[in-house]
PDB file of C-alpha atoms and ligand atoms in Angstrom:
ATOM      1  CA  UNK H   1      17.890  29.337  -8.264  1.00  0.00           C
ATOM      2  CA  UNK H   2      17.012  30.861  -4.873  1.00  0.00           C
ATOM      3  CA  UNK H   3      13.402  29.563  -4.762  1.00  0.00           C
ATOM      4  CA  UNK H   4      14.543  25.944  -4.885  1.00  0.00           C
ATOM      5  CA  UNK H   5      14.718  24.104  -1.585  1.00  0.00           C
ATOM      6  CA  UNK H   6      16.119  20.580  -1.421  1.00  0.00           C
ATOM      7  CA  UNK H   7      13.653  17.866  -2.413  1.00  0.00           C
ATOM      8  CA  UNK H   8      13.278  14.745  -0.257  1.00  0.00           C
ATOM      9  CA  UNK H   9      12.399  11.174  -1.197  1.00  0.00           C
ATOM     10  CA  UNK H  10      10.141   9.057   0.975  1.00  0.00           C
ATOM     11  CA  UNK H  11      10.256   5.398  -0.034  1.00  0.00           C
ATOM     12  CA  UNK H  12       7.015   3.467   0.367  1.00  0.00           C
ATOM     13  CA  UNK H  13       7.716  -0.142   1.401  1.00  0.00           C
ATOM     14  CA  UNK H  14       4.117  -1.460   1.245  1.00  0.00           C
ATOM     15  CA  UNK H  15       4.778  -3.830  -1.613  1.00  0.00           C
ATOM     16  CA  UNK H  16       7.673  -5.508   0.124  1.00  0.00           C
ATOM     17  CA  UNK H  17       5.000  -6.584   2.613  1.00  0.00           C
ATOM     18  CA  UNK H  18       2.696  -7.551  -0.278  1.00  0.00           C
ATOM     19  CA  UNK H  19       5.305 -10.039  -1.501  1.00  0.00           C
ATOM     20  CA  UNK H  20       6.005 -11.306   2.031  1.00  0.00           C
ATOM     21  CA  UNK H  21       2.304 -11.825   2.700  1.00  0.00           C
ATOM     22  CA  UNK H  22       1.896 -13.848  -0.499  1.00  0.00           C
ATOM     23  CA  UNK H  23       3.735 -16.655   1.357  1.00  0.00           C
ATOM     24  CA  UNK H  24       3.362 -15.713   5.010  1.00  0.00           C
ATOM     25  CA  UNK H  25       6.553 -15.792   7.086  1.00  0.00           C
ATOM     26  CA  UNK H  26       9.081 -12.980   7.374  1.00  0.00           C
ATOM     27  CA  UNK H  27      10.733 -12.649   3.968  1.00  0.00           C
ATOM     28  CA  UNK H  28      11.103 -10.169   2.362  1.00  0.00           C
ATOM     29  CA  UNK H  29      11.158  -7.837   5.355  1.00  0.00           C
ATOM     30  CA  UNK H  30       9.824  -4.265   4.949  1.00  0.00           C
ATOM     31  CA  UNK H  31      12.216  -3.089   7.687  1.00  0.00           C
ATOM     32  CA  UNK H  32      15.215  -4.504   5.834  1.00  0.00           C
ATOM     33  CA  UNK H  33      13.975  -2.838   2.631  1.00  0.00           C
ATOM     34  CA  UNK H  34      13.557   0.437   4.536  1.00  0.00           C
ATOM     35  CA  UNK H  35      17.120   0.205   5.842  1.00  0.00           C
ATOM     36  CA  UNK H  36      18.458  -0.458   2.327  1.00  0.00           C
ATOM     37  CA  UNK H  37      16.506   2.561   1.032  1.00  0.00           C
ATOM     38  CA  UNK H  38      17.905   4.762   3.790  1.00  0.00           C
ATOM     39  CA  UNK H  39      21.456   3.510   3.213  1.00  0.00           C
ATOM     40  CA  UNK H  40      20.979   4.465  -0.459  1.00  0.00           C
ATOM     41  CA  UNK H  41      19.981   8.021   0.508  1.00  0.00           C
ATOM     42  CA  UNK H  42      16.211   7.995   1.022  1.00  0.00           C
ATOM     43  CA  UNK H  43      15.118  10.753   3.386  1.00  0.00           C
ATOM     44  CA  UNK H  44      12.289   8.824   4.978  1.00  0.00           C
ATOM     45  CA  UNK H  45      10.085   5.754   4.829  1.00  0.00           C
ATOM     46  CA  UNK H  46       6.380   5.618   4.142  1.00  0.00           C
ATOM     47  CA  UNK H  47       4.094   2.713   5.002  1.00  0.00           C
ATOM     48  CA  UNK H  48       0.325   2.488   4.638  1.00  0.00           C
ATOM     49  CA  UNK H  49      -1.453   0.611   7.399  1.00  0.00           C
ATOM     50  CA  UNK H  50      -4.654  -0.250   5.585  1.00  0.00           C
ATOM     51  CA  UNK H  51      -7.808  -1.162   7.407  1.00  0.00           C
ATOM     52  CA  UNK H  52      -7.702  -4.694   5.936  1.00  0.00           C
ATOM     53  CA  UNK H  53      -3.921  -5.060   6.672  1.00  0.00           C
ATOM     54  CA  UNK H  54      -3.425  -6.398   3.158  1.00  0.00           C
ATOM     55  CA  UNK H  55       0.279  -5.498   3.164  1.00  0.00           C
ATOM     56  CA  UNK H  56       1.766  -3.571   6.088  1.00  0.00           C
ATOM     57  CA  UNK H  57       0.747  -4.965   9.510  1.00  0.00           C
ATOM     58  CA  UNK H  58       0.698  -3.383  12.936  1.00  0.00           C
ATOM     59  CA  UNK H  59       3.967  -5.090  13.924  1.00  0.00           C
ATOM     60  CA  UNK H  60       5.681  -3.685  10.778  1.00  0.00           C
ATOM     61  CA  UNK H  61       4.777  -0.173  11.873  1.00  0.00           C
ATOM     62  CA  UNK H  62       6.050  -0.834  15.400  1.00  0.00           C
ATOM     63  CA  UNK H  63       9.363  -2.253  14.072  1.00  0.00           C
ATOM     64  CA  UNK H  64       9.822   0.553  11.533  1.00  0.00           C
ATOM     65  CA  UNK H  65       9.248   3.125  14.247  1.00  0.00           C
ATOM     66  CA  UNK H  66      11.614   1.390  16.660  1.00  0.00           C
ATOM     67  CA  UNK H  67      14.554   0.811  14.301  1.00  0.00           C
ATOM     68  CA  UNK H  68      14.553   3.491  11.600  1.00  0.00           C
ATOM     69  CA  UNK H  69      17.067   6.307  11.788  1.00  0.00           C
ATOM     70  CA  UNK H  70      15.002   8.468   9.406  1.00  0.00           C
ATOM     71  CA  UNK H  71      11.434   9.813   9.643  1.00  0.00           C
ATOM     72  CA  UNK H  72       8.527   7.388   9.363  1.00  0.00           C
ATOM     73  CA  UNK H  73       5.473   8.634   7.493  1.00  0.00           C
ATOM     74  CA  UNK H  74       2.393   6.575   8.369  1.00  0.00           C
ATOM     75  CA  UNK H  75      -0.240   6.599   5.649  1.00  0.00           C
ATOM     76  CA  UNK H  76      -3.658   5.949   7.087  1.00  0.00           C
ATOM     77  CA  UNK H  77      -7.387   6.470   6.737  1.00  0.00           C
ATOM     78  CA  UNK H  78      -8.650   9.450   8.710  1.00  0.00           C
ATOM     79  CA  UNK H  79     -10.507   7.342  11.264  1.00  0.00           C
ATOM     80  CA  UNK H  80     -10.481   7.356  15.063  1.00  0.00           C
ATOM     81  CA  UNK H  81      -9.087   3.800  15.161  1.00  0.00           C
ATOM     82  CA  UNK H  82      -6.142   4.712  12.948  1.00  0.00           C
ATOM     83  CA  UNK H  83      -5.557   7.943  14.850  1.00  0.00           C
ATOM     84  CA  UNK H  84      -5.349   5.918  18.075  1.00  0.00           C
ATOM     85  CA  UNK H  85      -2.699   3.648  16.511  1.00  0.00           C
ATOM     86  CA  UNK H  86      -0.735   6.664  15.260  1.00  0.00           C
ATOM     87  CA  UNK H  87      -0.889   8.362  18.644  1.00  0.00           C
ATOM     88  CA  UNK H  88       0.431   5.210  20.329  1.00  0.00           C
ATOM     89  CA  UNK H  89       3.163   4.631  17.707  1.00  0.00           C
ATOM     90  CA  UNK H  90       4.190   8.293  17.252  1.00  0.00           C
ATOM     91  CA  UNK H  91       5.487   8.297  13.671  1.00  0.00           C
ATOM     92  CA  UNK H  92       7.143  11.516  12.528  1.00  0.00           C
ATOM     93  CA  UNK H  93       4.261  12.158  10.142  1.00  0.00           C
ATOM     94  CA  UNK H  94       0.827  10.852   9.205  1.00  0.00           C
ATOM     95  CA  UNK H  95      -0.608  11.213   5.728  1.00  0.00           C
ATOM     96  CA  UNK H  96      -4.383  10.886   5.664  1.00  0.00           C
ATOM     97  CA  UNK H  97      -5.704   9.101   2.594  1.00  0.00           C
ATOM     98  CA  UNK H  98      -9.139   7.955   1.444  1.00  0.00           C
ATOM     99  CA  UNK H  99      -9.571   4.222   1.723  1.00  0.00           C
ATOM    100  CA  UNK H 100     -11.980   1.809   0.126  1.00  0.00           C
ATOM    101  CA  UNK H 101     -11.557  -1.921   0.602  1.00  0.00           C
ATOM    102  CA  UNK H 102     -12.225  -2.842  -3.024  1.00  0.00           C
ATOM    103  CA  UNK H 103      -9.595  -0.506  -4.508  1.00  0.00           C
ATOM    104  CA  UNK H 104      -6.176  -1.856  -5.494  1.00  0.00           C
ATOM    105  CA  UNK H 105      -4.374   1.284  -4.345  1.00  0.00           C
ATOM    106  CA  UNK H 106      -5.351   4.773  -3.169  1.00  0.00           C
ATOM    107  CA  UNK H 107      -7.361   5.731  -6.210  1.00  0.00           C
ATOM    108  CA  UNK H 108      -8.327   9.321  -5.602  1.00  0.00           C
ATOM    109  CA  UNK H 109      -7.538  12.194  -3.293  1.00  0.00           C
ATOM    110  CA  UNK H 110      -9.198  12.784   0.024  1.00  0.00           C
ATOM    111  CA  UNK H 111     -12.255  15.069  -0.170  1.00  0.00           C
ATOM    112  CA  UNK H 112     -11.328  17.344   2.709  1.00  0.00           C
ATOM    113  CA  UNK H 113     -14.222  19.712   1.993  1.00  0.00           C
ATOM    114  CA  UNK H 114     -17.038  17.148   2.216  1.00  0.00           C
ATOM    115  CA  UNK H 115     -15.414  15.263   5.112  1.00  0.00           C
ATOM    116  CA  UNK H 116     -14.120  18.280   7.038  1.00  0.00           C
ATOM    117  CA  UNK H 117     -16.150  17.526  10.164  1.00  0.00           C
ATOM    118  CA  UNK H 118     -14.935  13.900  10.483  1.00  0.00           C
ATOM    119  CA  UNK H 119     -11.365  14.887   9.627  1.00  0.00           C
ATOM    120  CA  UNK H 120     -11.138  17.865  11.981  1.00  0.00           C
ATOM    121  CA  UNK H 121     -10.887  15.773  15.157  1.00  0.00           C
ATOM    122  CA  UNK H 122      -8.305  13.419  13.662  1.00  0.00           C
ATOM    123  CA  UNK H 123      -6.130  16.280  12.340  1.00  0.00           C
ATOM    124  CA  UNK H 124      -6.301  18.034  15.724  1.00  0.00           C
ATOM    125  CA  UNK H 125      -5.563  14.874  17.742  1.00  0.00           C
ATOM    126  CA  UNK H 126      -2.552  13.976  15.570  1.00  0.00           C
ATOM    127  CA  UNK H 127      -1.248  17.549  15.701  1.00  0.00           C
ATOM    128  CA  UNK H 128      -1.527  17.574  19.506  1.00  0.00           C
ATOM    129  CA  UNK H 129       0.514  14.358  19.589  1.00  0.00           C
ATOM    130  CA  UNK H 130       3.237  16.200  17.606  1.00  0.00           C
ATOM    131  CA  UNK H 131       2.647  14.129  14.488  1.00  0.00           C
ATOM    132  CA  UNK H 132       2.967  16.229  11.339  1.00  0.00           C
ATOM    133  CA  UNK H 133      -0.277  15.811   9.410  1.00  0.00           C
ATOM    134  CA  UNK H 134      -0.429  15.676   5.655  1.00  0.00           C
ATOM    135  CA  UNK H 135      -3.598  15.419   3.555  1.00  0.00           C
ATOM    136  CA  UNK H 136      -3.471  13.484   0.282  1.00  0.00           C
ATOM    137  CA  UNK H 137      -5.576  15.548  -2.092  1.00  0.00           C
ATOM    138  CA  UNK H 138      -6.124  16.354  -5.737  1.00  0.00           C
ATOM    139  CA  UNK H 139      -4.533  19.618  -6.924  1.00  0.00           C
ATOM    140  CA  UNK H 140      -7.810  21.443  -6.645  1.00  0.00           C
ATOM    141  CA  UNK H 141      -8.030  24.943  -5.122  1.00  0.00           C
ATOM    142  CA  UNK H 142     -11.067  24.086  -2.989  1.00  0.00           C
ATOM    143  CA  UNK H 143      -9.333  21.037  -1.563  1.00  0.00           C
ATOM    144  CA  UNK H 144      -6.151  23.004  -0.890  1.00  0.00           C
ATOM    145  CA  UNK H 145      -8.127  25.721   0.896  1.00  0.00           C
ATOM    146  CA  UNK H 146      -9.942  22.955   2.763  1.00  0.00           C
ATOM    147  CA  UNK H 147      -6.592  21.608   3.979  1.00  0.00           C
ATOM    148  CA  UNK H 148      -5.662  25.068   5.240  1.00  0.00           C
ATOM    149  CA  UNK H 149      -9.034  25.376   6.992  1.00  0.00           C
ATOM    150  CA  UNK H 150      -8.418  22.049   8.747  1.00  0.00           C
ATOM    151  CA  UNK H 151      -5.071  23.312  10.031  1.00  0.00           C
ATOM    152  CA  UNK H 152      -2.962  20.645   8.322  1.00  0.00           C
ATOM    153  CA  UNK H 153       0.618  21.875   7.768  1.00  0.00           C
ATOM    154  CA  UNK H 154       1.255  19.643   4.721  1.00  0.00           C
ATOM    155  CA  UNK H 155      -0.567  18.495   1.598  1.00  0.00           C
ATOM    156  CA  UNK H 156       0.477  15.662  -0.670  1.00  0.00           C
ATOM    157  CA  UNK H 157      -0.725  16.239  -4.204  1.00  0.00           C
ATOM    158  CA  UNK H 158      -2.072  13.131  -5.945  1.00  0.00           C
ATOM    159  CA  UNK H 159      -0.079  12.702  -9.157  1.00  0.00           C
ATOM    160  CA  UNK H 160      -1.920   9.526 -10.226  1.00  0.00           C
ATOM    161  CA  UNK H 161      -4.260  11.077 -12.799  1.00  0.00           C
ATOM    162  CA  UNK H 162      -1.317  12.729 -14.571  1.00  0.00           C
ATOM    163  CA  UNK H 163       0.758   9.533 -14.552  1.00  0.00           C
ATOM    164  CA  UNK H 164      -2.220   7.509 -15.831  1.00  0.00           C
ATOM    165  CA  UNK H 165      -2.805   9.974 -18.678  1.00  0.00           C
ATOM    166  CA  UNK H 166       0.868   9.790 -19.664  1.00  0.00           C
ATOM    167  CA  UNK H 167       0.842   5.987 -19.552  1.00  0.00           C
ATOM    168  CA  UNK H 168      -2.273   5.949 -21.753  1.00  0.00           C
ATOM    169  CA  UNK H 169      -0.579   8.254 -24.267  1.00  0.00           C
ATOM    170  CA  UNK H 170      -3.279  10.899 -23.725  1.00  0.00           C
ATOM    171  CA  UNK H 171      -1.035  13.890 -24.264  1.00  0.00           C
ATOM    172  CA  UNK H 172      -3.626  16.650 -23.959  1.00  0.00           C
ATOM    173  CA  UNK H 173      -5.107  15.213 -20.747  1.00  0.00           C
ATOM    174  CA  UNK H 174      -1.606  14.701 -19.332  1.00  0.00           C
ATOM    175  CA  UNK H 175      -0.673  18.311 -20.105  1.00  0.00           C
ATOM    176  CA  UNK H 176      -3.856  19.547 -18.411  1.00  0.00           C
ATOM    177  CA  UNK H 177      -3.221  17.353 -15.359  1.00  0.00           C
ATOM    178  CA  UNK H 178       0.350  18.570 -15.084  1.00  0.00           C
ATOM    179  CA  UNK H 179      -0.802  22.190 -15.263  1.00  0.00           C
ATOM    180  CA  UNK H 180      -3.203  21.441 -12.382  1.00  0.00           C
ATOM    181  CA  UNK H 181      -0.405  19.890 -10.337  1.00  0.00           C
ATOM    182  CA  UNK H 182       1.990  22.796 -10.950  1.00  0.00           C
ATOM    183  CA  UNK H 183      -0.690  25.398 -10.166  1.00  0.00           C
ATOM    184  CA  UNK H 184      -1.885  23.478  -7.099  1.00  0.00           C
ATOM    185  CA  UNK H 185       1.635  23.160  -5.719  1.00  0.00           C
ATOM    186  CA  UNK H 186       2.240  26.871  -6.183  1.00  0.00           C
ATOM    187  CA  UNK H 187      -1.146  27.773  -4.650  1.00  0.00           C
ATOM    188  CA  UNK H 188      -0.602  25.507  -1.636  1.00  0.00           C
ATOM    189  CA  UNK H 189       2.841  26.901  -1.030  1.00  0.00           C
ATOM    190  CA  UNK H 190       1.537  30.483  -1.263  1.00  0.00           C
ATOM    191  CA  UNK H 191      -1.056  29.599   1.395  1.00  0.00           C
ATOM    192  CA  UNK H 192       1.791  28.481   3.681  1.00  0.00           C
ATOM    193  CA  UNK H 193       1.456  24.719   3.226  1.00  0.00           C
ATOM    194  CA  UNK H 194       4.397  22.371   2.779  1.00  0.00           C
ATOM    195  CA  UNK H 195       3.751  20.595  -0.522  1.00  0.00           C
ATOM    196  CA  UNK H 196       4.526  16.943  -1.230  1.00  0.00           C
ATOM    197  CA  UNK H 197       3.535  14.837  -4.234  1.00  0.00           C
ATOM    198  CA  UNK H 198       3.132  11.181  -5.013  1.00  0.00           C
ATOM    199  CA  UNK H 199       1.378   8.254  -6.651  1.00  0.00           C
ATOM    200  CA  UNK H 200       2.389   6.447  -9.807  1.00  0.00           C
ATOM    201  CA  UNK H 201       5.734   8.242 -10.146  1.00  0.00           C
ATOM    202  CA  UNK H 202       8.634   6.705 -12.059  1.00  0.00           C
ATOM    203  CA  UNK H 203      12.084   8.085 -12.964  1.00  0.00           C
ATOM    204  CA  UNK H 204      10.765  10.330 -15.720  1.00  0.00           C
ATOM    205  CA  UNK H 205       7.696  11.714 -13.934  1.00  0.00           C
ATOM    206  CA  UNK H 206       9.645  12.205 -10.684  1.00  0.00           C
ATOM    207  CA  UNK H 207      12.199  14.233 -12.646  1.00  0.00           C
ATOM    208  CA  UNK H 208       9.445  16.431 -14.048  1.00  0.00           C
ATOM    209  CA  UNK H 209       7.792  16.981 -10.652  1.00  0.00           C
ATOM    210  CA  UNK H 210      11.175  17.693  -9.036  1.00  0.00           C
ATOM    211  CA  UNK H 211      11.425  20.751 -11.289  1.00  0.00           C
ATOM    212  CA  UNK H 212       8.499  22.366  -9.421  1.00  0.00           C
ATOM    213  CA  UNK H 213      10.099  24.594  -6.769  1.00  0.00           C
ATOM    214  CA  UNK H 214       7.202  24.360  -4.289  1.00  0.00           C
ATOM    215  CA  UNK H 215       7.320  20.584  -4.054  1.00  0.00           C
ATOM    216  CA  UNK H 216       9.690  19.505  -1.266  1.00  0.00           C
ATOM    217  CA  UNK H 217       8.970  15.769  -0.943  1.00  0.00           C
ATOM    218  CA  UNK H 218       8.019  12.876  -3.200  1.00  0.00           C
ATOM    219  CA  UNK H 219       6.623   9.597  -1.890  1.00  0.00           C
ATOM    220  CA  UNK H 220       7.263   6.701  -4.233  1.00  0.00           C
ATOM    221  CA  UNK H 221       6.575   2.995  -3.782  1.00  0.00           C
ATOM    222  CA  UNK H 222       5.323   0.698  -6.520  1.00  0.00           C
ATOM    223  CA  UNK H 223       7.801   1.713  -9.211  1.00  0.00           C
ATOM    224  CA  UNK H 224      10.792   1.478  -6.873  1.00  0.00           C
ATOM    225  CA  UNK H 225       9.858  -1.969  -5.615  1.00  0.00           C
ATOM    226  CA  UNK H 226       9.381  -3.059  -9.246  1.00  0.00           C
ATOM    227  CA  UNK H 227      12.779  -1.614 -10.131  1.00  0.00           C
ATOM    228  CA  UNK H 228      14.309  -3.528  -7.221  1.00  0.00           C
ATOM    229  CA  UNK H 229      13.356  -6.667  -9.172  1.00  0.00           C
ATOM    230  CA  UNK H 230      14.603  -5.293 -12.481  1.00  0.00           C
ATOM    231  CA  UNK H 231      17.914  -4.147 -11.027  1.00  0.00           C
ATOM    232  CA  UNK H 232      18.307  -6.654  -8.187  1.00  0.00           C
ATOM    233  CA  UNK H 233      17.086 -10.022  -9.491  1.00  0.00           C
ATOM    234  CA  UNK H 234      20.295 -10.664 -11.405  1.00  0.00           C
ATOM    235  CA  UNK H 235      22.420 -10.206  -8.244  1.00  0.00           C
ATOM    236  CA  UNK H 236      20.107 -12.513  -6.258  1.00  0.00           C
ATOM    237  CA  UNK H 237      20.324 -15.220  -8.930  1.00  0.00           C
ATOM    238  CA  UNK H 238      24.134 -14.916  -8.908  1.00  0.00           C
ATOM    239  CA  UNK H 239      24.179 -15.369  -5.114  1.00  0.00           C
ATOM    240  CA  UNK H 240      21.869 -18.364  -5.396  1.00  0.00           C
ATOM    241  CA  UNK H 241      24.041 -20.032  -8.029  1.00  0.00           C
ATOM    242  CA  UNK H 242      27.126 -19.395  -5.862  1.00  0.00           C
ATOM    243  CA  UNK H 243      25.380 -21.048  -2.880  1.00  0.00           C
ATOM    244  CA  UNK H 244      24.402 -24.048  -5.017  1.00  0.00           C
ATOM    245  CA  UNK H 245      27.947 -24.406  -6.357  1.00  0.00           C
ATOM    246  CA  UNK H 246      29.364 -24.242  -2.802  1.00  0.00           C
ATOM    247  CA  UNK H 247      26.981 -26.989  -1.743  1.00  0.00           C
ATOM    248  CA  UNK H 248      28.036 -29.197  -4.660  1.00  0.00           C
ATOM    249  CA  UNK H 249      31.761 -28.569  -4.134  1.00  0.00           C
ATOM    250  CA  UNK H 250      31.565 -29.305  -0.384  1.00  0.00           C
ATOM    251  CA  UNK H 251      29.602 -32.520  -0.947  1.00  0.00           C
ATOM    252  CA  UNK H 252      32.075 -33.644  -3.606  1.00  0.00           C
ATOM    253  CA  UNK H 253      35.024 -32.921  -1.290  1.00  0.00           C
ATOM    254  CA  UNK H 254      33.408 -34.883   1.545  1.00  0.00           C
ATOM    255  CA  UNK H 255      32.600 -37.901  -0.598  1.00  0.00           C
TER     256      UNK H 255
HETATM  257  N1  PXP O 301       1.480   8.761  -1.623  1.00  0.00           N
HETATM  258  C1  PXP O 301       0.312   8.266  -1.166  1.00  0.00           C
HETATM  259  C2  PXP O 301      -0.497   9.120  -0.259  1.00  0.00           C
HETATM  260  C3  PXP O 301      -0.121   6.962  -1.487  1.00  0.00           C
HETATM  261  O1  PXP O 301      -1.300   6.492  -1.033  1.00  0.00           O
HETATM  262  C4  PXP O 301       0.718   6.159  -2.285  1.00  0.00           C
HETATM  263  C5  PXP O 301       0.312   4.754  -2.593  1.00  0.00           C
HETATM  264  O2  PXP O 301       0.314   4.000  -1.437  1.00  0.00           O
HETATM  265  C6  PXP O 301       1.938   6.707  -2.714  1.00  0.00           C
HETATM  266  C7  PXP O 301       2.279   8.003  -2.396  1.00  0.00           C
HETATM  267  C8  PXP O 301       2.907   5.905  -3.525  1.00  0.00           C
HETATM  268  O3  PXP O 301       2.341   5.589  -4.755  1.00  0.00           O
HETATM  269  P1  PXP O 301       3.108   4.545  -5.702  1.00  0.00           P
HETATM  270  O4  PXP O 301       3.151   3.250  -4.964  1.00  0.00           O
HETATM  271  O5  PXP O 301       2.269   4.520  -6.917  1.00  0.00           O
HETATM  272  O6  PXP O 301       4.485   5.114  -5.923  1.00  0.00           O
END
């Protein structure tokens, strides 16, 4: 058992902001969701400040940074503009991801080999500001070596292709993807990187990834926010009915 370090959970609150933004206003609040996640045992909070601000906004990042008692991991494109925001906000960590406006979520890993020149300045500037840099990449040896060459201390392995293959019932592809993830995690760890994983994880896939000794952090968002509806909607409806009954009873008493 000696090779197993504790494994942390970072909860991604982006989709709390997605729901809030569907109406405007302040509800539901990503900071409140973050505090609930932390009270339930989450080790940190992740939020992706996308270029188009489709969910998390600049003021969410500022409030998360100001109020959270646990580390904030800012997901961001590896651009100068985003680096400037990170350096001003000083999250605990920044995870650099590829970003295309037309995608629904982060669809692939960052190509740290092709984009090494653009990324080098951002990785260095964030590191100098004491922000722990992570690179979101596919479990590919060239990419992992590229992360080492850039001087990033952490990689986050993209688990999306594996999760997609499982969801599609493509057993052989899923097995091959999982082998890549396991080998990539081991390779990264041997090269001295801290290895995280994320994207598309649910209870079952998180359990499987947690069995890999080199992986020390999972970042999970969409499934957890969906589960908050599945597990939490009943309690919210009960509270609403109680409020309605109180209103009726008070009005009756006053009449
Ligand atoms: N890690 C990274 C780098 C991501 O971009 C995302 C999606 O925002 C996640 C983890 C979480 O993925 P999911 O929302 O599918 O759990």
